[in-house]
Coordinates of C-alpha atoms in Angstrom, one line a residue:
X1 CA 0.0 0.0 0.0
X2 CA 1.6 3.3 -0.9
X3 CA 2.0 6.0 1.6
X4 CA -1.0 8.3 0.9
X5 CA -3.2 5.2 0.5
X6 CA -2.8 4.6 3.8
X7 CA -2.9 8.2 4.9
X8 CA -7.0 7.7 3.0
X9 CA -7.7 4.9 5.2
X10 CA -7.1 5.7 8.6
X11 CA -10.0 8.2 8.5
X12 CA -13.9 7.6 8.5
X13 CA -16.4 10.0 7.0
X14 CA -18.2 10.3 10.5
X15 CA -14.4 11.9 11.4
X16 CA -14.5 14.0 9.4
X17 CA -17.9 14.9 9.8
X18 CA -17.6 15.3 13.8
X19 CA -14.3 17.1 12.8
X20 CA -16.0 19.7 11.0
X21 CA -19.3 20.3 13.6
X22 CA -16.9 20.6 16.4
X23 CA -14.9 23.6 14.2
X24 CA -18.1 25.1 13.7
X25 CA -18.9 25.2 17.3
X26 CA -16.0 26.4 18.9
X27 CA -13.7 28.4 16.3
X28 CA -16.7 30.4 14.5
X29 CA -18.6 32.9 16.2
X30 CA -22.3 33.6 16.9
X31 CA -22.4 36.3 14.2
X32 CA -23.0 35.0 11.1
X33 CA -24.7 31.6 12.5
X34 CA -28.6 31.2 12.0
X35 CA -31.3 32.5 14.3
X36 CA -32.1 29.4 16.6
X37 CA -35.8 27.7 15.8
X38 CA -35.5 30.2 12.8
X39 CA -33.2 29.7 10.5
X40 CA -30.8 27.4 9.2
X41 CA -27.5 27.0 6.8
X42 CA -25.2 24.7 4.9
X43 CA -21.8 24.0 6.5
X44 CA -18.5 22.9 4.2
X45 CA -14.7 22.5 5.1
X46 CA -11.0 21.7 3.8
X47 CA -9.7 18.9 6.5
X48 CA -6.0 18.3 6.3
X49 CA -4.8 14.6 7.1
X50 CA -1.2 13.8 7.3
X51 CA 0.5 11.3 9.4
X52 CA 1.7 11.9 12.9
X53 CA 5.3 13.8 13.8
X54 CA 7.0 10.1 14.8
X55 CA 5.8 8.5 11.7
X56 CA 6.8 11.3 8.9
X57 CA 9.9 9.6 8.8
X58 CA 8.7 6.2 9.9
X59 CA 7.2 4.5 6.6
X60 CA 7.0 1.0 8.3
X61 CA 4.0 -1.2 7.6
X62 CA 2.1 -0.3 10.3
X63 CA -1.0 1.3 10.7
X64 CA -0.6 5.4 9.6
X65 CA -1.7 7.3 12.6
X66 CA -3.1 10.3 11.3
X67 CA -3.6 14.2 12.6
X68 CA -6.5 16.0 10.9
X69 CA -6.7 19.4 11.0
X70 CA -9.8 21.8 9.3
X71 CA -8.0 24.6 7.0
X72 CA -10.4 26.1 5.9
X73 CA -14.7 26.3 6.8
X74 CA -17.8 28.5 5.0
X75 CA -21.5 28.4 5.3
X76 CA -23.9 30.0 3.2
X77 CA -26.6 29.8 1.1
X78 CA -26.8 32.6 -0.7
X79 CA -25.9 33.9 -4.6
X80 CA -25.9 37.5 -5.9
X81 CA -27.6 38.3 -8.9
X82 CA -25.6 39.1 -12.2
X83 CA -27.3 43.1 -11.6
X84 CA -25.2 42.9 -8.9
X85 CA -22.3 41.7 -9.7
X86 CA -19.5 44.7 -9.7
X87 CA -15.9 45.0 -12.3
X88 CA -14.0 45.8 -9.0
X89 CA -13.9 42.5 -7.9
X90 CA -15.2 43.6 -4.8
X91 CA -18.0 41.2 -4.2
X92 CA -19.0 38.0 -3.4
X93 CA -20.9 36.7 -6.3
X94 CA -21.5 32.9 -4.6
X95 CA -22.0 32.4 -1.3
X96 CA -22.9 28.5 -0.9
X97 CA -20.8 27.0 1.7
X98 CA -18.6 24.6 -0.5
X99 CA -17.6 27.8 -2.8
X100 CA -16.6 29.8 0.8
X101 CA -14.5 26.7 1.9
X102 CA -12.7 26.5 -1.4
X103 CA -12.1 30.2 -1.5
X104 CA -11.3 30.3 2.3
X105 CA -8.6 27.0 1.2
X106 CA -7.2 29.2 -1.2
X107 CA -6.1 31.9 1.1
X108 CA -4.5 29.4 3.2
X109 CA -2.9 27.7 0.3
X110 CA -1.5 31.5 0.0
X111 CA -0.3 31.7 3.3
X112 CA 1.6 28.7 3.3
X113 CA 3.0 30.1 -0.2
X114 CA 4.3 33.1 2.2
X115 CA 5.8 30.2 4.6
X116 CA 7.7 28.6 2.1
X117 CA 8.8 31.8 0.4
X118 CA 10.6 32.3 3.5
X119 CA 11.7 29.2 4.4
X120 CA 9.8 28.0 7.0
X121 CA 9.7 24.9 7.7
X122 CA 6.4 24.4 8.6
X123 CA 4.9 25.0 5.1
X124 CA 3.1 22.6 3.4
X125 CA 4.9 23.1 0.3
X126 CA 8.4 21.6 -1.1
X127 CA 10.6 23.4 -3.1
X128 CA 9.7 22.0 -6.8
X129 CA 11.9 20.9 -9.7
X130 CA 12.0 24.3 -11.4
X131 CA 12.6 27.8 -10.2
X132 CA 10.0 29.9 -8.1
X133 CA 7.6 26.5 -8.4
X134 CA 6.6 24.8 -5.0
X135 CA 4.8 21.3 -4.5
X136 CA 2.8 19.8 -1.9
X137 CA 4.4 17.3 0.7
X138 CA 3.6 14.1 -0.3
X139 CA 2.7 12.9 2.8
X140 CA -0.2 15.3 2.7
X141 CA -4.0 15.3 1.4
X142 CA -7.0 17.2 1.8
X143 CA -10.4 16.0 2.1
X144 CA -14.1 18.4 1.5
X145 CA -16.6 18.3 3.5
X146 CA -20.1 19.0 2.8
X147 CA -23.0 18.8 5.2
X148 CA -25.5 18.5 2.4
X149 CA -25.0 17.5 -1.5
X150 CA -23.7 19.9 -3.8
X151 CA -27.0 21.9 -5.2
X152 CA -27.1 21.1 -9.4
X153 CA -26.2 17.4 -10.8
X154 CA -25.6 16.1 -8.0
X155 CA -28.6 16.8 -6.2
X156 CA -30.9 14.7 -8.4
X157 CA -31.6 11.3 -6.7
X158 CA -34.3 8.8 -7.2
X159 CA -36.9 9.3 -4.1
X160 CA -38.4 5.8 -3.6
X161 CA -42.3 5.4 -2.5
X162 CA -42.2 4.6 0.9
X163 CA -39.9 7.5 1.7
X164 CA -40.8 10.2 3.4
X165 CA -41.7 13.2 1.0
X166 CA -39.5 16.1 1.8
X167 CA -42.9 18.5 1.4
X168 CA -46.1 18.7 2.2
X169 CA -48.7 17.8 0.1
X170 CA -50.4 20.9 -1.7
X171 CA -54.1 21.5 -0.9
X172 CA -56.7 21.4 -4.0
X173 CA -57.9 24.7 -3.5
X174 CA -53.8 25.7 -4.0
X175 CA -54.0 23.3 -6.8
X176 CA -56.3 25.7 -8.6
X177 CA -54.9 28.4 -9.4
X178 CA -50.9 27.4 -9.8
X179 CA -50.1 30.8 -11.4
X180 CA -49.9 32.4 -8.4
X181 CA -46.2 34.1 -8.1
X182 CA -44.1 32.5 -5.1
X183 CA -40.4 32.7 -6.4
X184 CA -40.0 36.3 -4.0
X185 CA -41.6 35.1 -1.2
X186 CA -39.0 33.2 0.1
X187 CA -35.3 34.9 0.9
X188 CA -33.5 31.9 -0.2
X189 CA -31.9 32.5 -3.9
X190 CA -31.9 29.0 -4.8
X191 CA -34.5 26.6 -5.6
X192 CA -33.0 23.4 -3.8
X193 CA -32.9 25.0 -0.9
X194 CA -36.4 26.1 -0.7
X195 CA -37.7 22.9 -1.9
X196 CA -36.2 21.7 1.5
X197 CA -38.4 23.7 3.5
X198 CA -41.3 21.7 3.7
X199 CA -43.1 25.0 4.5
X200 CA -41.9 26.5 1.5
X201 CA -44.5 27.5 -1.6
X202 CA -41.8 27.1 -4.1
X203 CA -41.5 23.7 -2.5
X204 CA -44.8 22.9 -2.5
X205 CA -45.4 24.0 -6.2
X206 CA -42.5 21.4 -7.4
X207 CA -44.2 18.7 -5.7
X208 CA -47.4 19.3 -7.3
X209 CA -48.3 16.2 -9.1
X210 CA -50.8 15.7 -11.6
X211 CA -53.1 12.8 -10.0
X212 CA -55.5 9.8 -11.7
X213 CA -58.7 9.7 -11.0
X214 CA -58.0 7.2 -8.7
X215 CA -55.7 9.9 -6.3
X216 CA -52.3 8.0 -6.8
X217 CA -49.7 9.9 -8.0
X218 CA -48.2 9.1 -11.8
X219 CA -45.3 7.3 -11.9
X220 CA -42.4 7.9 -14.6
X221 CA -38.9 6.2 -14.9
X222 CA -36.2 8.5 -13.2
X223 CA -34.5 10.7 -16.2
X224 CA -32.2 8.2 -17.8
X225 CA -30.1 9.7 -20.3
X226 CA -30.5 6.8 -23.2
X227 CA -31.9 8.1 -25.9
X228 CA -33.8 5.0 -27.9
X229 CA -37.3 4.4 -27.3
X230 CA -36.8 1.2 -25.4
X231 CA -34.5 1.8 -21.8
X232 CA -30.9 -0.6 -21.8
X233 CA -31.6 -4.1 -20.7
X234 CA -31.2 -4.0 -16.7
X235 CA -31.7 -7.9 -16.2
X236 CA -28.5 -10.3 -14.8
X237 CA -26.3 -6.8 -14.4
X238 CA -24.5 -5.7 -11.9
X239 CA -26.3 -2.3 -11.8
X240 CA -26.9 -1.2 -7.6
X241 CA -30.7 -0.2 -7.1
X242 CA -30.0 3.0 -7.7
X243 CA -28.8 2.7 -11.0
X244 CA -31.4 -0.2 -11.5
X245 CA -33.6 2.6 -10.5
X246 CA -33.1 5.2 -13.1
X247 CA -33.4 3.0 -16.1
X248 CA -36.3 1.3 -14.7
X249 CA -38.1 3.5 -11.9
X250 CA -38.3 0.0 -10.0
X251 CA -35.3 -0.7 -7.7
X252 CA -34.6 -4.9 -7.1
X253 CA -37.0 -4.9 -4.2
X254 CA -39.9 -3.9 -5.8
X255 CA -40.2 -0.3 -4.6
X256 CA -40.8 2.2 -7.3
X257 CA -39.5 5.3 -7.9
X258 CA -42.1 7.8 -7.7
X259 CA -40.3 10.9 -8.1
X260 CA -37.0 12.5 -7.6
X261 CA -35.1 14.9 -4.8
X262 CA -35.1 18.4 -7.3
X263 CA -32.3 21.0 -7.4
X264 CA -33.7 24.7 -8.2
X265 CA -30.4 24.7 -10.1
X266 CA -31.1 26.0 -13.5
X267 CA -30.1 24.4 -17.1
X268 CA -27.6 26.8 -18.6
X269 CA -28.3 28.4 -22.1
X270 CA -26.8 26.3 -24.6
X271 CA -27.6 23.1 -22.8
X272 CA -30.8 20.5 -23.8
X273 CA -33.4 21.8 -20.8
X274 CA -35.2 19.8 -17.9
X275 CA -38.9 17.8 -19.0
X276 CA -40.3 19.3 -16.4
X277 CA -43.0 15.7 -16.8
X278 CA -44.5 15.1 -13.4
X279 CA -42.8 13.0 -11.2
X280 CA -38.8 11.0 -11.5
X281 CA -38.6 12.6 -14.9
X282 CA -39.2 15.9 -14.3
X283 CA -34.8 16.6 -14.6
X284 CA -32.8 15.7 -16.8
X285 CA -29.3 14.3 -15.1
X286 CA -25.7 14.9 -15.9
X287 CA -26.1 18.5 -17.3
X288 CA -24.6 22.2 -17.0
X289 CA -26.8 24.2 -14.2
X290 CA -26.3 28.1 -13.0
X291 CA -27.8 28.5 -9.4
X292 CA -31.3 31.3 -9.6
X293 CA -31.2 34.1 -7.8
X294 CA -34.0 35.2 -6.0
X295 CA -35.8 37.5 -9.7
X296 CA -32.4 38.0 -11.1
X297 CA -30.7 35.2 -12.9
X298 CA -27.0 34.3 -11.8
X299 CA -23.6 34.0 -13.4
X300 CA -22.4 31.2 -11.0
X301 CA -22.8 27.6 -12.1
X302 CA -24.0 24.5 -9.5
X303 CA -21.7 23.7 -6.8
X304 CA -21.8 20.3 -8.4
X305 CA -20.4 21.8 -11.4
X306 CA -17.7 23.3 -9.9
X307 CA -16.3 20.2 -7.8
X308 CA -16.6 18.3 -10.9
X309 CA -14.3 21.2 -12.4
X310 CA -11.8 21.4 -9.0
X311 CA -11.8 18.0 -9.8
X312 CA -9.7 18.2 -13.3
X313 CA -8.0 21.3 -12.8
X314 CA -7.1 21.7 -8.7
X315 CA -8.6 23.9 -6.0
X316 CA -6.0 26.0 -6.2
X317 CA -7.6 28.6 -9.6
X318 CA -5.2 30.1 -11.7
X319 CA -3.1 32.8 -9.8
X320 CA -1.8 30.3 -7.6
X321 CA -1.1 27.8 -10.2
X322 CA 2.0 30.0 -10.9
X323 CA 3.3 29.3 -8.3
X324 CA 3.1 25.4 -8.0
X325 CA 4.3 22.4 -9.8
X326 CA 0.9 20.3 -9.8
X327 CA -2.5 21.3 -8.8
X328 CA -3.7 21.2 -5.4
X329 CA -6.5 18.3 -5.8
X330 CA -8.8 17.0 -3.1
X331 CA -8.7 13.2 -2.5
X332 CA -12.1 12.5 -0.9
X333 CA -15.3 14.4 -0.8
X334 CA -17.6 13.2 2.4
X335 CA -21.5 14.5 2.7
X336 CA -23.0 14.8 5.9
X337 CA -26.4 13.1 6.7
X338 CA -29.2 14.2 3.7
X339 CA -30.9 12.4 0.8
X340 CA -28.1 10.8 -0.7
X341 CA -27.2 8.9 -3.6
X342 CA -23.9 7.6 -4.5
X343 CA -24.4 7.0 -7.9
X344 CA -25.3 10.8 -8.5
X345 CA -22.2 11.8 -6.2
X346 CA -19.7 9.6 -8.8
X347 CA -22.1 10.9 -12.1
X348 CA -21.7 14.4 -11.0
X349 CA -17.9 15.0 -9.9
X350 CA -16.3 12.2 -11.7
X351 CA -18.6 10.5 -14.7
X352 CA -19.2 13.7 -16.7
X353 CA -15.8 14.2 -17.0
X354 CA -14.0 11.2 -17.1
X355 CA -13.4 11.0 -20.6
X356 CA -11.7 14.1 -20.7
X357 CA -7.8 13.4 -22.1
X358 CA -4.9 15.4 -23.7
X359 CA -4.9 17.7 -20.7
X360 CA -1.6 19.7 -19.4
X361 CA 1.2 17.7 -17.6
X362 CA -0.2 16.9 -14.0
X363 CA -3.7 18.3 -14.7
X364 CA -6.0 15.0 -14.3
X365 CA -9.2 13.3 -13.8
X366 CA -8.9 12.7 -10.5
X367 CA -10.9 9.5 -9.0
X368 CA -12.1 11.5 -5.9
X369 CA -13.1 9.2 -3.4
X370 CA -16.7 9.8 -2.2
X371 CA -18.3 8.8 1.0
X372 CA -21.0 9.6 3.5
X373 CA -21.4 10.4 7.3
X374 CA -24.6 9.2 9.1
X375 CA -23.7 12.8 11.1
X376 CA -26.4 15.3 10.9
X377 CA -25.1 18.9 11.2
X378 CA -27.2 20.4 13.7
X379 CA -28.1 23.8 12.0
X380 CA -29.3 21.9 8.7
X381 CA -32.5 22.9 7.5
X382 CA -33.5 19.2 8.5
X383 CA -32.4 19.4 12.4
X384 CA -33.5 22.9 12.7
X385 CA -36.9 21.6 11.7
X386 CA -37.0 18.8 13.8
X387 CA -36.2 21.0 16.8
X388 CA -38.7 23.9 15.7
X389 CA -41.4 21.2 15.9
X390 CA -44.5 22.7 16.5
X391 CA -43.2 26.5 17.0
X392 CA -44.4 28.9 14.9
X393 CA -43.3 31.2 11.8
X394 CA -41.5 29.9 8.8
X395 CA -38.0 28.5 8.6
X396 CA -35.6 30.3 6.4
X397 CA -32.5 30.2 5.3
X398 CA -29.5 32.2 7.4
X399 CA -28.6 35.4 5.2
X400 CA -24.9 35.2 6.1
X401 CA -22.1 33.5 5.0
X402 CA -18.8 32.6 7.4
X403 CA -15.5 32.4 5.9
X404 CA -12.9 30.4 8.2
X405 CA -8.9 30.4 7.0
X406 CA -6.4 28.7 9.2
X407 CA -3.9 31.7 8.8
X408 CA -2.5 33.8 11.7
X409 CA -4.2 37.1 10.9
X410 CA -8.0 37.6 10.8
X411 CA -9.0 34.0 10.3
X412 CA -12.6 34.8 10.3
X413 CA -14.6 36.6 7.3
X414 CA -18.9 37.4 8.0
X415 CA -20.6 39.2 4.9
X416 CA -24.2 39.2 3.5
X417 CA -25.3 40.2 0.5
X418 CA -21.3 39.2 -0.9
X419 CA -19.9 42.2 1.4
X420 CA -18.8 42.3 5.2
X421 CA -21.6 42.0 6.8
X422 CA -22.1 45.4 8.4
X423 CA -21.9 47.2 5.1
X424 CA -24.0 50.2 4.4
X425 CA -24.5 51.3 0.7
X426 CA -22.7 54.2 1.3
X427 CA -20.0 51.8 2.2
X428 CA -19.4 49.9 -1.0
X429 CA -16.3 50.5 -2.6
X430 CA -13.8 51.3 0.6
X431 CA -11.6 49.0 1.5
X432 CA -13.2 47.9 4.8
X433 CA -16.3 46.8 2.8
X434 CA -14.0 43.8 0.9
X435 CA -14.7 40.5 1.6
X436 CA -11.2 38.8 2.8
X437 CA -11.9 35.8 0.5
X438 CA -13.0 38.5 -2.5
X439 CA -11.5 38.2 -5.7
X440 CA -9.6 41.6 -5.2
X441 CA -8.6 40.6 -2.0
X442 CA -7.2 37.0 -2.6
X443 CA -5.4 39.0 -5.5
X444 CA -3.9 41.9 -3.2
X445 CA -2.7 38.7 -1.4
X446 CA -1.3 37.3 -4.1
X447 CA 0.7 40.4 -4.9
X448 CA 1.6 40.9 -1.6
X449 CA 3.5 37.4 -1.9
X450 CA 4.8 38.1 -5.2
X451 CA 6.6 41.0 -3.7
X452 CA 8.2 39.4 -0.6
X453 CA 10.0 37.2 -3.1
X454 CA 13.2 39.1 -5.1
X455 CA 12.6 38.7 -8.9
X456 CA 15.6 36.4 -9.7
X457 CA 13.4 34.0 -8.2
X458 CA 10.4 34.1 -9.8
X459 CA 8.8 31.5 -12.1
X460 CA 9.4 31.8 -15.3
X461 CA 5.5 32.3 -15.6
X462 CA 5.6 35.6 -14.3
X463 CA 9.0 36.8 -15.4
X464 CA 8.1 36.5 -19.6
X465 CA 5.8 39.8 -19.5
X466 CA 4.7 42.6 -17.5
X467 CA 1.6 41.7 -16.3
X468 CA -0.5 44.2 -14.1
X469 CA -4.5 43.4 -14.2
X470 CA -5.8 40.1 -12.7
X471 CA -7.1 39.0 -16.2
X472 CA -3.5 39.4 -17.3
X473 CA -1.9 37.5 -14.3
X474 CA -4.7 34.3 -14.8
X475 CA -4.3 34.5 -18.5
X476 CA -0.8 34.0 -18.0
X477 CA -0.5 30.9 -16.1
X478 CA -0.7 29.4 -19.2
X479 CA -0.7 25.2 -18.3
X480 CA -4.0 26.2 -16.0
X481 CA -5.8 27.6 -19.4
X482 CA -5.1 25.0 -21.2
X483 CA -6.1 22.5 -18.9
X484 CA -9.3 24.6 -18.8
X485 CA -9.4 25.1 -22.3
X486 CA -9.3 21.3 -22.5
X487 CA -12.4 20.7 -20.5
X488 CA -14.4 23.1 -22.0
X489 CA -14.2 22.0 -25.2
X490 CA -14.4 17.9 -24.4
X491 CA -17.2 18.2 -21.6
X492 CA -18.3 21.8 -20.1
X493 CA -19.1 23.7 -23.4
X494 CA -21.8 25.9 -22.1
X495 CA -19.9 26.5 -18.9
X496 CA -21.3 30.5 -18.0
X497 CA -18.0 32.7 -17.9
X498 CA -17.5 36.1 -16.4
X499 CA -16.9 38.4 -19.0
X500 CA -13.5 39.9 -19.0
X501 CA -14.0 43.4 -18.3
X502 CA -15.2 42.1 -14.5
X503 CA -11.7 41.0 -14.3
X504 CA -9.8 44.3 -15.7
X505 CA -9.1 45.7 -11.8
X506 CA -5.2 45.9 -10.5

């Protein structure tokens, strides 16, 4: 067993998982945390594992004892609408917890840059083959953590009919007139998590189900993605009930599938749209999906979309690529307690793109191992129900969004509305009312590293042209854009980009 193998098995996912609640407990504070018996949020993390101080140099065949160590923590729910969005880089755009964790990894993965810049030895990184590049120790490896599944792809899992329906059952009288308007009277801006509220309208509208006259639901096959008239021949394989379940809408026991868990995640332009039928074929799976905002459409893509895309090309984006020798992948992904499908875990992160070759040296599809914790985190939308009970008012989703960075100054980040939270209108544009993880910020950071280092030792990246806007410096790490190049053209064609003039600030 290699090194790192072992390093993946001496953790569980309810580990990790108790890990992660613990962090949130004691290192974040109060503000930015949702209202008890009022509101709840989504909780995701960066978890270091490497092998214990005596062992490092021990490589014996042992058991690895392990340390684990959260790096980086968000929460949130929220995404800005593309009216909002500002050319300063300024802003938060997304907000969902896994898209806080990654950007709260990255300004770790920047301090640790600063460590090894200045020799210490307690960075993470190694120096690397060539000048001014760095690589990770190899006794090292990251795992994300995720207290729900990612909202898009990977959020579309058969529901079977003796489970519990995740909302209430809409009245007649409701049933009536369906064109009532209820996408603004909810504050959450996407659709997956309102369909979670059981309380919801927007919930209770996607569950509407046309009915025989015999008041049982419809019943289709779960959105397979064969094309022919007649679904693949399921008998004698080794399909799991799941995947017997989408060709089929029967799993082996006998249980049908009546319908599916939705994601409010929208189809991008470009890519074939959602049936919309009534009941498990009402998505379409393994397709391109931009999160809503609440009456103004978004720029930012599923968070299933973008682990699939950390997946190929690092967690580490493009700036910081200059600095290293390989990407910075993740090697496991574990959910916390929620509907759960493996089989839509592996399609979304892994399947869509596993066919996706001729990429960069070191840039790969990366077999991500994927697990789940029977750990509920205690301020899901789920627990926070359970808890409420019987007390009244609606559940909502918490406004804010905490950004945790193990780094030695101003670890902790709070915003709403993709600014510090705190911020007045009048505010906007000073430098107090920047995010910490904002684009501009995690660039000034950047900067601030490329500085401490004298110019003889920079990579050969940054030494062939003057570069001064933060379009320039990504465009230039040029193995990173082809890499993304690559997977555009072989799997995410109708990924949503930014256009550049949002990314012209210095």
């Amino acid at each position: 067993m290699g090194f790192d193998q072992g390093l993946s098995t001496m953790w569980t996912a309810d580990e990790i998982a108790q890990l992660c609640y613990e962090h949130y407990g004691s290192r974040l504070p109060k503000q930015g945390k949702p209202e008890p018996n009022r509101e709840w949020t989504l909780l995701a993390a960066v978890v270091k594992i490497q092998p214990t101080a005596d062992q490092a140099c021990d490589r014996s065949d042992g058991p690895v004892q392990v340390t684990k160590e959260v790096v980086s923590m968000g929460t949130g729910t929220k995404c800005i609408g593309q009216s909002k969005m500002r050319k300063s880089g300024d802003i938060l755009n997304d907000s969902h917890a896994e898209v806080i964790a990654r950007r709260s990894f990255q300004r770790y993965l920047l301090h640790q840059l600063h460590l090894a810049a200045a020799l210490k030895e307690d960075s993470i990184f190694l120096p690397g083959s060539q000048r001014g590049l760095w690589k990770l120790r190899p006794d090292l490896l990251f795992v994300f953590f995720s207290s729900h599944t990612p909202c898009g792809d990977a959020s579309i899992i058969p529901m079977l009919e003796f489970e519990d329906q995740p909302c209430c059952p809409v009245s007649r009288d409701w049933a009536s007139n369906p064109s009532v308007e209820t996408s603004d009277n909810l504050e959450a801006p996407e659709d997956k998590r309102k369909c979670e509220d059981p309380e919801s309208p927007v919930a209770k509208k996607m569950r509407l189900e046309p009915r025989t006259p015999g008041g049982t639901a419809h019943c289709q096959s779960f959105g397979s993605q064969e094309k022919g008239p007649n679904p693949p021949n399921v008998s004698g394989s080794n399909l799991t009930a799941e995947e017997l379940a989408s060709v089929t809408g029967m799993t082996r026991s006998g249980a049908q599938v009546m319908d599916v868990y939705r994601t409010g995640a929208k189809c991008v332009p470009g890519e074939a749209g959602d049936s919309r039928k009534p009941g498990a074929a009402y998505h379409q799976v393994g397709l391109l999906r931009v999160k809503p905002g609440r009456g103004d459409r978004t720029c930012s893509m599923s968070c299933s979309d973008k682990l699939a895309r950390w997946n190929i090309l690092g967690c580490q984006g493009a700036l910081l690529m200059h600095f290293l020798e390989e990407p910075i992948y993740l090697s496991a992904v574990v959910i916390g307690k929620c509907p759960y499908s493996q089989e839509a875990m592996q399609r979304a992160l892994i399947g869509r793109c596993q066919n996706v070759s001729a990429l960069p040296e070191g840039f790969g599809v990366q077999e991500v191992k994927i697990q789940q914790s029977d750990l509920l985190f205690g301020q899901s939308r789920c627990a926070v129900q359970t808890r409420k009970a019987d007390s009244p008012g609606r559940l909502v989703p918490c406004g804010a969004a905490i950004s945790w960075s193990a780094v030695p100054e101003q670890p902790l980040d709070v915003t709403a509305n993709g600014f510090p939270q705190g911020t007045t209108k009048k505010g906007i544009g000073r430098l107090q009312a920047r995010s910490r993880i904002s684009k501009v910020e995690l660039f000034r950071s950047f900067q601030k590293l490329l500085s401490s280092i004298s110019e003889d030792k920079w990579p050969d990246s940054l030494r062939a042209q003057k570069l001064a806007t933060y379009q320039e410096y990504k465009e230039a790490a040029s193995t990173y854009q082809e890499a993304w190049s690559a997977l555009r053209k072989q799997a995410f064609g109708s990924w949503i980009r930014n256009p550049p003039d949002y990314h012209q600030f210095q």
